[in-house]
Coordinates of C-alpha atoms and ligand atoms in Angstrom, one line a residue:
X1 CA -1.0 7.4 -1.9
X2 CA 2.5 5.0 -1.3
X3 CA 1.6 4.1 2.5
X4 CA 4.5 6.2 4.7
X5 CA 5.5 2.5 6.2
X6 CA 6.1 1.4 2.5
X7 CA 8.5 4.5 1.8
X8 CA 11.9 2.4 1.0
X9 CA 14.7 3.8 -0.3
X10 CA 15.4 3.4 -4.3
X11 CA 18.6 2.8 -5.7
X12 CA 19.2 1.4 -8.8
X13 CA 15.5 1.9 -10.2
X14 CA 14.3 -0.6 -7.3
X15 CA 13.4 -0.8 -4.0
X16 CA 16.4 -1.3 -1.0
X17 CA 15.1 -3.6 1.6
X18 CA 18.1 -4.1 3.5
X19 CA 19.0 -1.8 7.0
X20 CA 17.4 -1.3 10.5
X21 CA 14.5 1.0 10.8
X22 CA 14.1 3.8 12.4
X23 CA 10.9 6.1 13.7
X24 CA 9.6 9.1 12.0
X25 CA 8.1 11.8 14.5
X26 CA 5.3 14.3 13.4
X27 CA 6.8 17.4 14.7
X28 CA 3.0 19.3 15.6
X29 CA 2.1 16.3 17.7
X30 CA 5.5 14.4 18.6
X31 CA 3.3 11.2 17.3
X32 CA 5.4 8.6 15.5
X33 CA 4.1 8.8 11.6
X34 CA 6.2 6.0 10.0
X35 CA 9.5 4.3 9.5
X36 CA 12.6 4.5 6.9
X37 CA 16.0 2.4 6.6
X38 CA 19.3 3.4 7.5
X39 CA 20.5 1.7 4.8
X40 CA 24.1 2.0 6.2
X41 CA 27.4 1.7 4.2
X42 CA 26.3 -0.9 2.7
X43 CA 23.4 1.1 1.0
X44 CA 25.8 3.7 -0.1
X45 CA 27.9 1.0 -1.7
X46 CA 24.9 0.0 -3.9
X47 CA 24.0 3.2 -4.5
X48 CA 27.5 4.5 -5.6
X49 CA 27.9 1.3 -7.9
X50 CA 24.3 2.1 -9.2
X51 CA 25.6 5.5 -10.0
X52 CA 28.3 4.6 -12.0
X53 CA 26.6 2.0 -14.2
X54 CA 24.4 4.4 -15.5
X55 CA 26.8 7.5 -15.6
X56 CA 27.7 6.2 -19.5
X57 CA 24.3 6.1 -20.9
X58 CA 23.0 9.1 -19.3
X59 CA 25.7 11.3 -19.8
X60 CA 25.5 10.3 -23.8
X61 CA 21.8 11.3 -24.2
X62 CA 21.5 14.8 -26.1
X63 CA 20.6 17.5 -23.8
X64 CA 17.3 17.7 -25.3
X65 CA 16.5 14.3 -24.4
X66 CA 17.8 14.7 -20.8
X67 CA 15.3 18.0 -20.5
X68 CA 12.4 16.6 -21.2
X69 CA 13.0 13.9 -18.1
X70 CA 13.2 16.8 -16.4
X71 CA 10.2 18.6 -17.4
X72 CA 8.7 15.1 -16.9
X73 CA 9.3 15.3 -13.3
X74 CA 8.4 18.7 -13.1
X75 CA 5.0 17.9 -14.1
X76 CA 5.1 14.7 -11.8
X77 CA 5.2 17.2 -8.9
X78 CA 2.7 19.6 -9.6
X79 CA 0.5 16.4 -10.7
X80 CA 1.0 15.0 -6.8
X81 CA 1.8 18.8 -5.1
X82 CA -1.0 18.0 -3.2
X83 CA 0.3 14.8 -2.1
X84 CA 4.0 15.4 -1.6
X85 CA 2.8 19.0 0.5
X86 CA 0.1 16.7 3.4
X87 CA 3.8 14.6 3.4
X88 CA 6.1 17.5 3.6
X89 CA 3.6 19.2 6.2
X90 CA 3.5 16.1 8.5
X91 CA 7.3 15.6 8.3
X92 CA 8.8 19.3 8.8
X93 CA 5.8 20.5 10.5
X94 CA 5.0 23.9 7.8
X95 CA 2.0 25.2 7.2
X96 CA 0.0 22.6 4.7
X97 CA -0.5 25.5 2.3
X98 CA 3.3 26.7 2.5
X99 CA 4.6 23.0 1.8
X100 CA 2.3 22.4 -1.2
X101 CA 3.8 26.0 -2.5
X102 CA 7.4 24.5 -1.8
X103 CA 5.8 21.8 -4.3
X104 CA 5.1 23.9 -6.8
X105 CA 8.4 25.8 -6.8
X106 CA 10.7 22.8 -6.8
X107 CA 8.6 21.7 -10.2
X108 CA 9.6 25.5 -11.8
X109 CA 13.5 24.5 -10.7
X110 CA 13.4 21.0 -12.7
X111 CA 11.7 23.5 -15.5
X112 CA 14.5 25.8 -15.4
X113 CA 17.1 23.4 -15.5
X114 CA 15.5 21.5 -18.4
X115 CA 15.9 24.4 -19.9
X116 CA 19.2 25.6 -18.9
X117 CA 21.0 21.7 -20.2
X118 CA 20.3 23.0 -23.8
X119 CA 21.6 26.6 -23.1
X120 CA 25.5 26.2 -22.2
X121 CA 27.9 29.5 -23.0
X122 CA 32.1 28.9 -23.5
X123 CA 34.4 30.8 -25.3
X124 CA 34.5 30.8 -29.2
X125 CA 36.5 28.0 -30.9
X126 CA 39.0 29.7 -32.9
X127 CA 42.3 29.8 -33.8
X128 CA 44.5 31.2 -31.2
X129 CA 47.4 29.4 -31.8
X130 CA 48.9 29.2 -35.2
X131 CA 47.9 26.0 -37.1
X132 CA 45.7 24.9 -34.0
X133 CA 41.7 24.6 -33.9
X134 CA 40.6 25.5 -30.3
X135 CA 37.6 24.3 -28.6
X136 CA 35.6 24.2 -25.5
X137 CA 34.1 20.8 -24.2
X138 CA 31.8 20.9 -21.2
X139 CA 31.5 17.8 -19.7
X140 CA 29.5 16.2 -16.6
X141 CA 31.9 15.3 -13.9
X142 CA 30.5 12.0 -12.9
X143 CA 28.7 10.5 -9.5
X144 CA 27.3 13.8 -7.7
X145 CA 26.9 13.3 -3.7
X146 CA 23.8 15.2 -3.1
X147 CA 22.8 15.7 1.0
X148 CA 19.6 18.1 1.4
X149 CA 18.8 19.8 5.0
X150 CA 15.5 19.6 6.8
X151 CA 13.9 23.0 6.4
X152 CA 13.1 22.6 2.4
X153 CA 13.7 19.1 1.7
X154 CA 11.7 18.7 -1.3
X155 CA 12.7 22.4 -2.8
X156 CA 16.6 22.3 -2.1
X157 CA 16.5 18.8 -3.8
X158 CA 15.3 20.7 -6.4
X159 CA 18.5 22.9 -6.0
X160 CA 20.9 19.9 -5.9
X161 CA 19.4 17.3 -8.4
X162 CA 18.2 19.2 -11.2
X163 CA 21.4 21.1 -12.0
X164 CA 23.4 17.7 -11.5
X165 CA 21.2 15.7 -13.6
X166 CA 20.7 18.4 -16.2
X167 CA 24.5 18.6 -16.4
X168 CA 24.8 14.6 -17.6
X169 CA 25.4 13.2 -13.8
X170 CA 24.1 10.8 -12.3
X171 CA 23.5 11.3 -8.2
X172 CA 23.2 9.4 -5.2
X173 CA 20.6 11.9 -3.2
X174 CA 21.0 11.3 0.9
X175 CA 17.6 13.2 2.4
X176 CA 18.1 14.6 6.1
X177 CA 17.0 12.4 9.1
X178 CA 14.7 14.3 9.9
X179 CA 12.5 14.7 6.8
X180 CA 12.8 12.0 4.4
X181 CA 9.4 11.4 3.5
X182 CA 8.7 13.7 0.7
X183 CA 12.2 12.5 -1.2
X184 CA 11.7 8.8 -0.8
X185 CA 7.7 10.0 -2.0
X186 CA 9.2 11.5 -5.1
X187 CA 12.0 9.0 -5.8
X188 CA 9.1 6.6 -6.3
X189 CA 6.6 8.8 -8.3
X190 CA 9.7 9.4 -10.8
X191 CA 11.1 5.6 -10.7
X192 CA 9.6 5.4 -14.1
X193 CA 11.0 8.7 -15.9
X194 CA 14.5 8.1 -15.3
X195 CA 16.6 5.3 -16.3
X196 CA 17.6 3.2 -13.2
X197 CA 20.4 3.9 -11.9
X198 CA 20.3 7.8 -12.5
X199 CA 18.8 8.9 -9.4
X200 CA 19.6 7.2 -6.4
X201 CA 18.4 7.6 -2.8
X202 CA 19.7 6.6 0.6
X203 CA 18.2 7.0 3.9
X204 CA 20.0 6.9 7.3
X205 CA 20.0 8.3 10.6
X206 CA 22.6 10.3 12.1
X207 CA 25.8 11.5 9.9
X208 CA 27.3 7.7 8.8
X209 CA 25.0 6.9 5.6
X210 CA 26.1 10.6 4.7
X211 CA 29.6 10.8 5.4
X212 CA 30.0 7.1 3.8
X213 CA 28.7 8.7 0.9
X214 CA 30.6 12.0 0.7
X215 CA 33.7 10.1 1.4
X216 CA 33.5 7.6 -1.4
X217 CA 36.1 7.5 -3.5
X218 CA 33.7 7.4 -6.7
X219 CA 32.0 10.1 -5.9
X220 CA 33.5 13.2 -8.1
X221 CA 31.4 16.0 -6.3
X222 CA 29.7 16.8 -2.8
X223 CA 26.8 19.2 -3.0
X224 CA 25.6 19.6 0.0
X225 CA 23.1 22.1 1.6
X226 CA 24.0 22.0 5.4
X227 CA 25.0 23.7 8.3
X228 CA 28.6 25.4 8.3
X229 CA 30.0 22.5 10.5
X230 CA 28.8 19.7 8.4
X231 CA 30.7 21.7 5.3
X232 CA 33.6 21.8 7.2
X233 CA 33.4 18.0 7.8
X234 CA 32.6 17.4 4.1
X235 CA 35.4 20.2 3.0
X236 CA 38.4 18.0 4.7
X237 CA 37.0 14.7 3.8
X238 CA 37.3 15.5 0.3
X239 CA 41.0 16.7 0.4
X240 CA 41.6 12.9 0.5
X241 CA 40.4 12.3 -2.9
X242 CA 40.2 16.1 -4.4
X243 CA 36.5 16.0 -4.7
X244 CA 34.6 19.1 -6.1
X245 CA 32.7 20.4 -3.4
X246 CA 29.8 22.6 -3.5
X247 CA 28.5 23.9 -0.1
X248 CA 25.3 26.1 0.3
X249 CA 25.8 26.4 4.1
X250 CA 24.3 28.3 7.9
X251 CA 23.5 32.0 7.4
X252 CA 23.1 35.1 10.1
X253 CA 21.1 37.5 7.5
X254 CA 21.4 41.3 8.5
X255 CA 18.6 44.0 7.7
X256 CA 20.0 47.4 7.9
X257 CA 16.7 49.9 8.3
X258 CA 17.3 53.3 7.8
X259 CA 15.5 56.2 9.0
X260 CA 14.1 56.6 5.7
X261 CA 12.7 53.4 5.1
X262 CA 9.1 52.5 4.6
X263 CA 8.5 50.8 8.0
X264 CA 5.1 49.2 6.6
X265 CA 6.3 47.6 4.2
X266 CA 9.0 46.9 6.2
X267 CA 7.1 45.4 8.8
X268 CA 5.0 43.8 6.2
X269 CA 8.2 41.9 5.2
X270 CA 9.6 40.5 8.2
X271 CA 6.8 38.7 9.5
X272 CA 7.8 36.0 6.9
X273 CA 11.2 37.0 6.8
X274 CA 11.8 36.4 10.4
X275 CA 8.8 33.4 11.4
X276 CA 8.2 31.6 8.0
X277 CA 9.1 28.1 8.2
X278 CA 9.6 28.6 11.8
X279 CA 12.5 30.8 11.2
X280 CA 14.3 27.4 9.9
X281 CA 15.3 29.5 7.2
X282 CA 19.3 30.1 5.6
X283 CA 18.3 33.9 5.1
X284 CA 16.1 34.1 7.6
X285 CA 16.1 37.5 9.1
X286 CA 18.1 37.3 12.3
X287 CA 19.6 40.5 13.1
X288 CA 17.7 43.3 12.7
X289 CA 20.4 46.7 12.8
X290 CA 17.5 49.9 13.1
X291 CA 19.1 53.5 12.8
X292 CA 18.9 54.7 16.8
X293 CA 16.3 57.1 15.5
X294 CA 13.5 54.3 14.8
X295 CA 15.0 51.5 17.2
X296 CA 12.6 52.0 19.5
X297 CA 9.8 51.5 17.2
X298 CA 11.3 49.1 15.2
X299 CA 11.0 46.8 18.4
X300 CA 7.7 47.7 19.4
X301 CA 6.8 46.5 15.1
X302 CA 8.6 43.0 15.2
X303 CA 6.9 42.5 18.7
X304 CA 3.5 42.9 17.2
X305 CA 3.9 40.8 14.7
X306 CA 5.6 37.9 17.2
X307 CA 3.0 38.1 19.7
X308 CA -0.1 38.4 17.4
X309 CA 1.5 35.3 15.4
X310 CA -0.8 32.2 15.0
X311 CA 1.2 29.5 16.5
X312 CA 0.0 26.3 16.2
X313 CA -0.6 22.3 13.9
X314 CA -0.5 24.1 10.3
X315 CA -1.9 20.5 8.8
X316 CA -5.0 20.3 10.8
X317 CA -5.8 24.5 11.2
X318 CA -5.5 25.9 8.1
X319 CA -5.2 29.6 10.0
X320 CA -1.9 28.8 11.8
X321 CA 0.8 30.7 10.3
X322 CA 3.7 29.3 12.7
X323 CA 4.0 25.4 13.0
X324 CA 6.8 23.9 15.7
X325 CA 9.9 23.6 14.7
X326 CA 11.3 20.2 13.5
X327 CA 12.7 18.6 16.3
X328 CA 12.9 18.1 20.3
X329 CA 16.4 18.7 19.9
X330 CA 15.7 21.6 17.5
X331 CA 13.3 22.7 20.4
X332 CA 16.2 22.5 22.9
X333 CA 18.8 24.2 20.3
X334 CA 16.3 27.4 20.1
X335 CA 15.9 27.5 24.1
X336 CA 19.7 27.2 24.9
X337 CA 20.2 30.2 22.4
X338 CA 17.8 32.4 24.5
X339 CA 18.5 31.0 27.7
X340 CA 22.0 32.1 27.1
X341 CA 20.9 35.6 25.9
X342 CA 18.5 36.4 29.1
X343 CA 21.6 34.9 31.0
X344 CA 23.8 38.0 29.9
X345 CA 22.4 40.6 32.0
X346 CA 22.2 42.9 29.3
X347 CA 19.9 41.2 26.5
X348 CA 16.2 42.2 27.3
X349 CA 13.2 39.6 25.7
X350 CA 10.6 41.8 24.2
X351 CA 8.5 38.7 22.9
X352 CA 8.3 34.9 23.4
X353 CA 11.7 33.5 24.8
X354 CA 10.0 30.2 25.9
X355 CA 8.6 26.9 24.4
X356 CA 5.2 27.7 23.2
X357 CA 3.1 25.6 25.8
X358 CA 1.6 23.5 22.5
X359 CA 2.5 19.5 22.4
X360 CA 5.1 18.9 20.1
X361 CA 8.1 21.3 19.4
X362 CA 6.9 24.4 19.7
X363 CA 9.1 27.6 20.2
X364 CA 7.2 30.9 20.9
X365 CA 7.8 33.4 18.2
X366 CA 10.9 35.4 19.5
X367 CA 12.3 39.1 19.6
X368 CA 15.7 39.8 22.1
X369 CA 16.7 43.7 22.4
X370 CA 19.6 45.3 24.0
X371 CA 22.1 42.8 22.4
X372 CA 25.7 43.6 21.7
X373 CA 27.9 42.6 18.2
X374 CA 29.4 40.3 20.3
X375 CA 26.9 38.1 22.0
X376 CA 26.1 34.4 21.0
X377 CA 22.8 35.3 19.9
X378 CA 24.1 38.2 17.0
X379 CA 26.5 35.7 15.8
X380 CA 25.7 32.6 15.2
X381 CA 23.2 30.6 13.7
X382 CA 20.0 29.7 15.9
X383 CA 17.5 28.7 12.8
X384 CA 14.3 29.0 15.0
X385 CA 12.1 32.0 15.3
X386 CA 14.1 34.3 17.4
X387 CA 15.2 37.9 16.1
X388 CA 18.2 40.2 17.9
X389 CA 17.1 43.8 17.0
X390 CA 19.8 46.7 17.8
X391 CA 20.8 49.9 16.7
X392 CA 23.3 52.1 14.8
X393 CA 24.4 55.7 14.2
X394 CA 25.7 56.0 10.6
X395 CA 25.8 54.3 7.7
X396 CA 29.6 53.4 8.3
X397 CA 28.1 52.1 11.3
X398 CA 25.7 49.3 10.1
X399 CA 28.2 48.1 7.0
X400 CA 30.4 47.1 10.1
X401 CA 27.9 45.5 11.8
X402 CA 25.8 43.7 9.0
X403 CA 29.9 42.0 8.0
X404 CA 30.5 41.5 11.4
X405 CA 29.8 37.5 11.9
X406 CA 31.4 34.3 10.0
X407 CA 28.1 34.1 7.6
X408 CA 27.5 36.3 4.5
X409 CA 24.4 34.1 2.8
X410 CA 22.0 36.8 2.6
X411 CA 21.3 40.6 3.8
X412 CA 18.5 43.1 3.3
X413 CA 18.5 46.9 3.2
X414 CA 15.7 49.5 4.1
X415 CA 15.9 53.0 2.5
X416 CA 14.7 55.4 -0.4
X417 CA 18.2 56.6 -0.7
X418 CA 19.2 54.9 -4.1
X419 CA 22.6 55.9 -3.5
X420 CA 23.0 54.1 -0.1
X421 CA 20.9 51.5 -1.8
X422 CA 23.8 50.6 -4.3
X423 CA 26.2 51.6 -1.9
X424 CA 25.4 49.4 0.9
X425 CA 24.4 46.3 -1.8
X426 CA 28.2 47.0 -3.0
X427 CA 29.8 46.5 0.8
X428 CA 27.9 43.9 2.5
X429 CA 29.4 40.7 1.9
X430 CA 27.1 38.6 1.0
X431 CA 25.7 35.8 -1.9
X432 CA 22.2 37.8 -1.8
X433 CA 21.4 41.2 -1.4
X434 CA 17.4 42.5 -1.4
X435 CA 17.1 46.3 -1.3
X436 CA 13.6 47.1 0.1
X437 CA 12.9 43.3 0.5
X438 CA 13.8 40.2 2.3
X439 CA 13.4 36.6 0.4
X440 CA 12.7 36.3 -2.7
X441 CA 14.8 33.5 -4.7
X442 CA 14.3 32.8 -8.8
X443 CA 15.6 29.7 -10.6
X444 CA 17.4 32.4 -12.7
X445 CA 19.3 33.9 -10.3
X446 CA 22.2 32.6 -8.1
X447 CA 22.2 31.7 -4.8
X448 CA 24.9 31.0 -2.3
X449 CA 27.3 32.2 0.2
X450 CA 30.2 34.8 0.8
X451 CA 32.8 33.6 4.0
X452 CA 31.5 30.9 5.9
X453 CA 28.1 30.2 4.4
X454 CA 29.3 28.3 1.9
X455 CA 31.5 27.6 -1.8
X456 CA 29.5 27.5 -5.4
X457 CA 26.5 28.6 -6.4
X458 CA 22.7 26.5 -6.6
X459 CA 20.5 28.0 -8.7
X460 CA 21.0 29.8 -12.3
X461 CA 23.2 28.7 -15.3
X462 CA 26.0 28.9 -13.0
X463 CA 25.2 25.9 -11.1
X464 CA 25.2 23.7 -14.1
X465 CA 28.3 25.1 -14.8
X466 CA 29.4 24.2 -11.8
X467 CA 28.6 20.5 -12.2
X468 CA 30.4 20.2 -15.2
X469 CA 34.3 19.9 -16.2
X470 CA 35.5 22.4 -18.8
X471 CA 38.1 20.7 -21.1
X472 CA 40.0 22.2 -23.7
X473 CA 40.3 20.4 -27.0
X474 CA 43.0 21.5 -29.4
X475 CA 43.3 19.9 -32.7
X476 CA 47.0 20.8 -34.3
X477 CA 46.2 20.8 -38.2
X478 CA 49.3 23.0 -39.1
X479 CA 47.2 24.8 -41.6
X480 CA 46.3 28.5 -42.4
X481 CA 42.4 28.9 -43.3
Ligands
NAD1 P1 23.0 19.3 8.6 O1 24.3 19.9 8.2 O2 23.0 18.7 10.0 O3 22.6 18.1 7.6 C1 22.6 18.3 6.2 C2 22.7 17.0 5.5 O4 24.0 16.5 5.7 C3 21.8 15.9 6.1 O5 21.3 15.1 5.0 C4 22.6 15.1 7.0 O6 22.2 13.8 7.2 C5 24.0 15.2 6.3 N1 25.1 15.1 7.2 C6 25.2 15.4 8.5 N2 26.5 15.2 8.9 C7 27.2 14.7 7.9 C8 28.6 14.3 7.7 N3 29.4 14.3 8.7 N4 28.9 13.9 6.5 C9 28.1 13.8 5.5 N5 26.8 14.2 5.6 C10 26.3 14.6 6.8 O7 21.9 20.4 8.4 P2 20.4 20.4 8.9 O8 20.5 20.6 10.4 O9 19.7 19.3 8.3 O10 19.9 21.8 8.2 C11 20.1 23.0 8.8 C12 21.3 23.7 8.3 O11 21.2 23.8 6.8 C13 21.4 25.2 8.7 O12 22.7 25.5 9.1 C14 21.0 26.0 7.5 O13 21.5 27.3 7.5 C15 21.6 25.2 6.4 N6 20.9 25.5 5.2 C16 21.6 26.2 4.3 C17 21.0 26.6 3.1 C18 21.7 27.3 2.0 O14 21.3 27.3 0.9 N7 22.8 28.0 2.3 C19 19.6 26.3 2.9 C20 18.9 25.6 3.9 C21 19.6 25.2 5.0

C-alpha cells in the first residue's frame, strides 16, 4: 500500500509537489490519519493546461480503444477493493464492508461506460433536404471539471469520470476536503492505464482549488455532485463563460406508506434507507408521510430500528452498522437541525436527538414526530441520520406533501394498489421513483434531480450524451440518388 503521507496529487501523469498541507482526520476516532496538498490556483492551472494537451490525442482514439482503458481500471479496482475500501473506511468513517462494496460498484460503472462509448444512438443520416447529405456528429466537449462530495467519494467519481472519459474528455477531477484519500489512492493505481494528461487530480481545502477550477475559462463543463448551494455558486460562475453544467445536487426524499403497504418489508427497507452511510445519503429517506391510520405504528417501527442500531468504529468492529458521521462540523450541522426541531414546541423526539456519547463524530440514530410541512427539519437537507415521520389523510394529501420542498432527487412509495402505484410514480416530481423500495441505483439507469436537486443526468447512456456536443454535418452535393 502507497503510504497515506505519500498520497500527492497527480496531474499530468506525475506527482504535484507544490502547495501547503493540510491534516486528514479519521472520523471514528478524530485521530489525524495523514496529509494532502492544497495545491491552490496554481495547481488548477497545471492541471487545466495538462487537460488540454492531451484532449487531441484522447479524443482521436476509437471508442474501442478508449473502453478497454476503462475496463482496465475497472479491473484495477476490484484488484485493490480491498485496499481502496480500509482507505475509504478510515476517511468517511462507513462500515469497512460497505466501503469495499462502494469499491466494487464504482468498478461495474467504469464497465458500463466502457461499454456505453461504443454504443452512441442519433438520428439517421439522410436526405432531408433536397441535394443535401445529413449527418449527426457526436463529439466530446473538451476539459470536464469534475468535483465529487464526501459521502461516496470513490463511487460518484465513478459517476463523473467514467461518462466524461468514455465520451473523449479529458478531466481535471477535484475530490472533497474531507475524503480525498481513496481518489488520490486510485489516481496513482491507474497513472499507468491512461495517457498523462487525461485524468487529472487536484486536492484543496475549503472551496478556492474548486471554484478556481470551475471558473476556468478552459474548462467547457462543470459536473459536479454537491450540495444545492455549491450548484448555485457553480450555476452563476459559469454564465461568465457559458459553461455546460451538470449538477447532481442536495435531496429531501419523501416515502409515502399507505395503509396497504407491507410494513415488514417496509421496515426492512428503511433501516438502510434512513441510517446507511450515516444517513449522508442524496436519497436518503428523510420524510417519512404514513397514512394517519398506521402513523402511530409507523413511529413506534423506525424507532426500533434507531434505537436497536449498532452505532459505533465500522473499521475496527466488523458488527457496527452505523459509523459517525464525517465531520465535527458535520456533527454540529446534525445537532443544530434537531436542536432547532425540539426548540419548536411542537416536534416530539421519539429516538436519539443527541451526539452519540462515542469519541469522534458520532450522531445517535434519529427519529422526530409531530412535525409540520413547514418546519426546518421537513424541508431542508440535514444529511445525517435523522428521520421526520408525519401523517396524511388521502392520497391527494401525501402528493402535496411528498412535492412540498425545493428538492425532487428521489421518492419512495408503499402500497399494493398498482394503480396508485403508477399514479403516485406519475405525480411526484422527482429524478427517481422506487415503488415498494427505497435505493437501489443501476449503471443502466438515470439518476438525477427534478427542481432544486440538480440539472443532467449521471448514470446511463444519457450521461455520455450529456458530455458530448451534437453537431450537424450537411454536405450539399446537389444530386438526386
Ligand atoms: P459540497 O457542495 O460542499 O462540495 C462538493 C464539492 O464541491 C467538493 O469537492 C467541494 O470541495 C467543492 N466545492 C465546494 N464549494 C465550491 C465552490 N464554491 N466552487 C467549486 N467547488 C466547490 O458538498 P459536500 O458537503 O461534499 O457533499 C454533500 C452534498 O452533496 C449534499 O448536499 C448531498 O445531497 C450532495 N450529494 C448529491 C448527490 C446527487 O447525486 N444528487 C449525491 C451525493 C451527495
Amino acid at each position: 500500500m502507497i503510504k497515506i503521507a505519500t498520497l500527492k496529487p497527480i496531474i499530468g501523469g506525475n506527482e504535484y509537489l507544490s502547495g501547503s498541507a493540510f491534516d486528514v482526520y479519521e472520523p471514528a476516532t478524530g485521530d489525524v490519519i495523514g496529509d494532502i496538498l492544497d495545491v491552490g490556483v496554481e495547481g488548477v492551472e497545471t492541471a487545466v493546461a495538462a487537460a488540454k494537451k492531451a484532449f487531441p490525442a484522447w479524443r482521436g482514439m476509437t471508442p474501442k480503444d478508449r473502453a478497454a482503458k476503462l475496463l482496465a481500471i475497472a479491473d484495477t479496482i476490484d484488484a485493490n477493493a480491498e485496499q481502496l475500501g480500509i482507505l475509504e473506511s478510515r476517511d468517511v468513517g462507513k462500515p469497512l464492508a460497505d466501503a469495499v462494496a462502494e469499491m466494487h460498484s464504482a468498478a461495474d460503472k467504469y464497465r458500463f461506460f466502457a461499454g456505453a462509448a461504443r454504443s452512441m444512438m442519433a438520428p439517421a443520416p439522410g436526405e432531408y433536404k433536397p441535394g443535401i447529405t445529413s449527418m449527426v456528429r457526436r463529439e466530446p466537449v473538451g476539459v470536464v471539471a469534475a468535483l465529487t462530495p464526501w459521502n461516496y467519494p470513490m463511487g460518484l467519481t465513478s459517476w463523473k469520470i467514467a461518462p466524461a472519459l468514455a465520451a473523449g474528455n479529458t478531466v481535471v477531477l477535484k475530490p472533497p476536503t474531507e475524503a480525498s484519500l481513496t481518489t488520490l489512492y486510485l489516481a496513482h493505481l491507474i497513472a499507468d492505464i491512461l495517457p498523462a494528461g487525461v485524468l487529472n487530480v487536484v486536492t484543496g481545502r475549503g472551496s478556492t482549488v474548486g471554484a478556481a477550477l470551475a471558473g476556468h475559462p478552459d474548462v467547457a463543463l462543470v459536473s459536479l455532485t454537491g450540495g444545492t448551494s455549491t450548484g448555485k455558486t457553480i450555476m452563476r460562475q459559469a454564465a461568465d463563460t457559458m459553461k455546460i453544467v451538470h449538477l447532481e445536487l442536495g435531496g429531501k426524499a419523501p416515502v409515502l406508506v399507505f395503509d396497504d403497504a407491507d410494513l415488514d418489508k417496509f421496515s426492512a427497507t428503511m433501516k438502510g434507507a434512513v441510517y446507511r452511510n450515516s444517513g449522508q445519503d442524496c436519497t436518503a429517506a428523510t420524510r417519512i408521510y404514513a397514512h394517519e391510520s398506521i402513523k402511530d405504528e409507523v413511529v413506534e417501527r423506525i424507532s426500533h430500528i434507531a434505537n436497536s442500531l449498532v452505532v459505533g468504529n465500522g473499521f475496527t468492529d466488523p458488527s457496527v452498522e452505523m459509523g459517525p458521521v464525517v465531520s465535527l462540523r458535520q456533527q454540529e450541522v446534525v445537532s443544530g437541525f434537531v436542536d432547532r426541531a425540539r426548540a419548536t414546541g411542537h416536534a416530539r423526539i421519539a429516538a436519539g436527538g443527541e451526539k452519540h456519547g462515542l469519541n469522534g463524530s458520532y450522531y445517535a440514530p434519529t427519529v422526530v414526530t409531530n412535525v409540520r410541512q413547514e418546519d426546518e427539519i421537513v424541508q431542508e437537507e440535514i444529511f445525517g441520520p435523522v428521520v421526520a415521520v408525519s401523517s396524511f389523510g388521502t392520497e391527494e394529501e401525501a402528493i402535496a406533501k411528498a412535492n412540498g420542498v425545493a428538492y425532487g432527487l428521489a421518492a419512495s412509495v408503499w402500497t399494493r394498489d398498482i394503480d396508485r402505484a403508477l399514479v403516485s410514480a406519475a405525480r411526484i416530481e422527482a429524478g427517481t421513483v422506487w415503488v415498494n423500495d427505497h435505493g437501489p441505483t443501476t449503471a443502466e439507469m438515470p439518476f438525477g434531480g427534478y427542481k432544486q436537486s440538480g440539472v443532467g443526468r449521471d448514470l446511463s447512456i444519457h450521461a455520455v450524451e450529456e458530455h458530448m456536443h451534437l453537431k450537424h454535418v450537411a454536405v450539399s452535393h446537389g444530386r438526386t440518388l
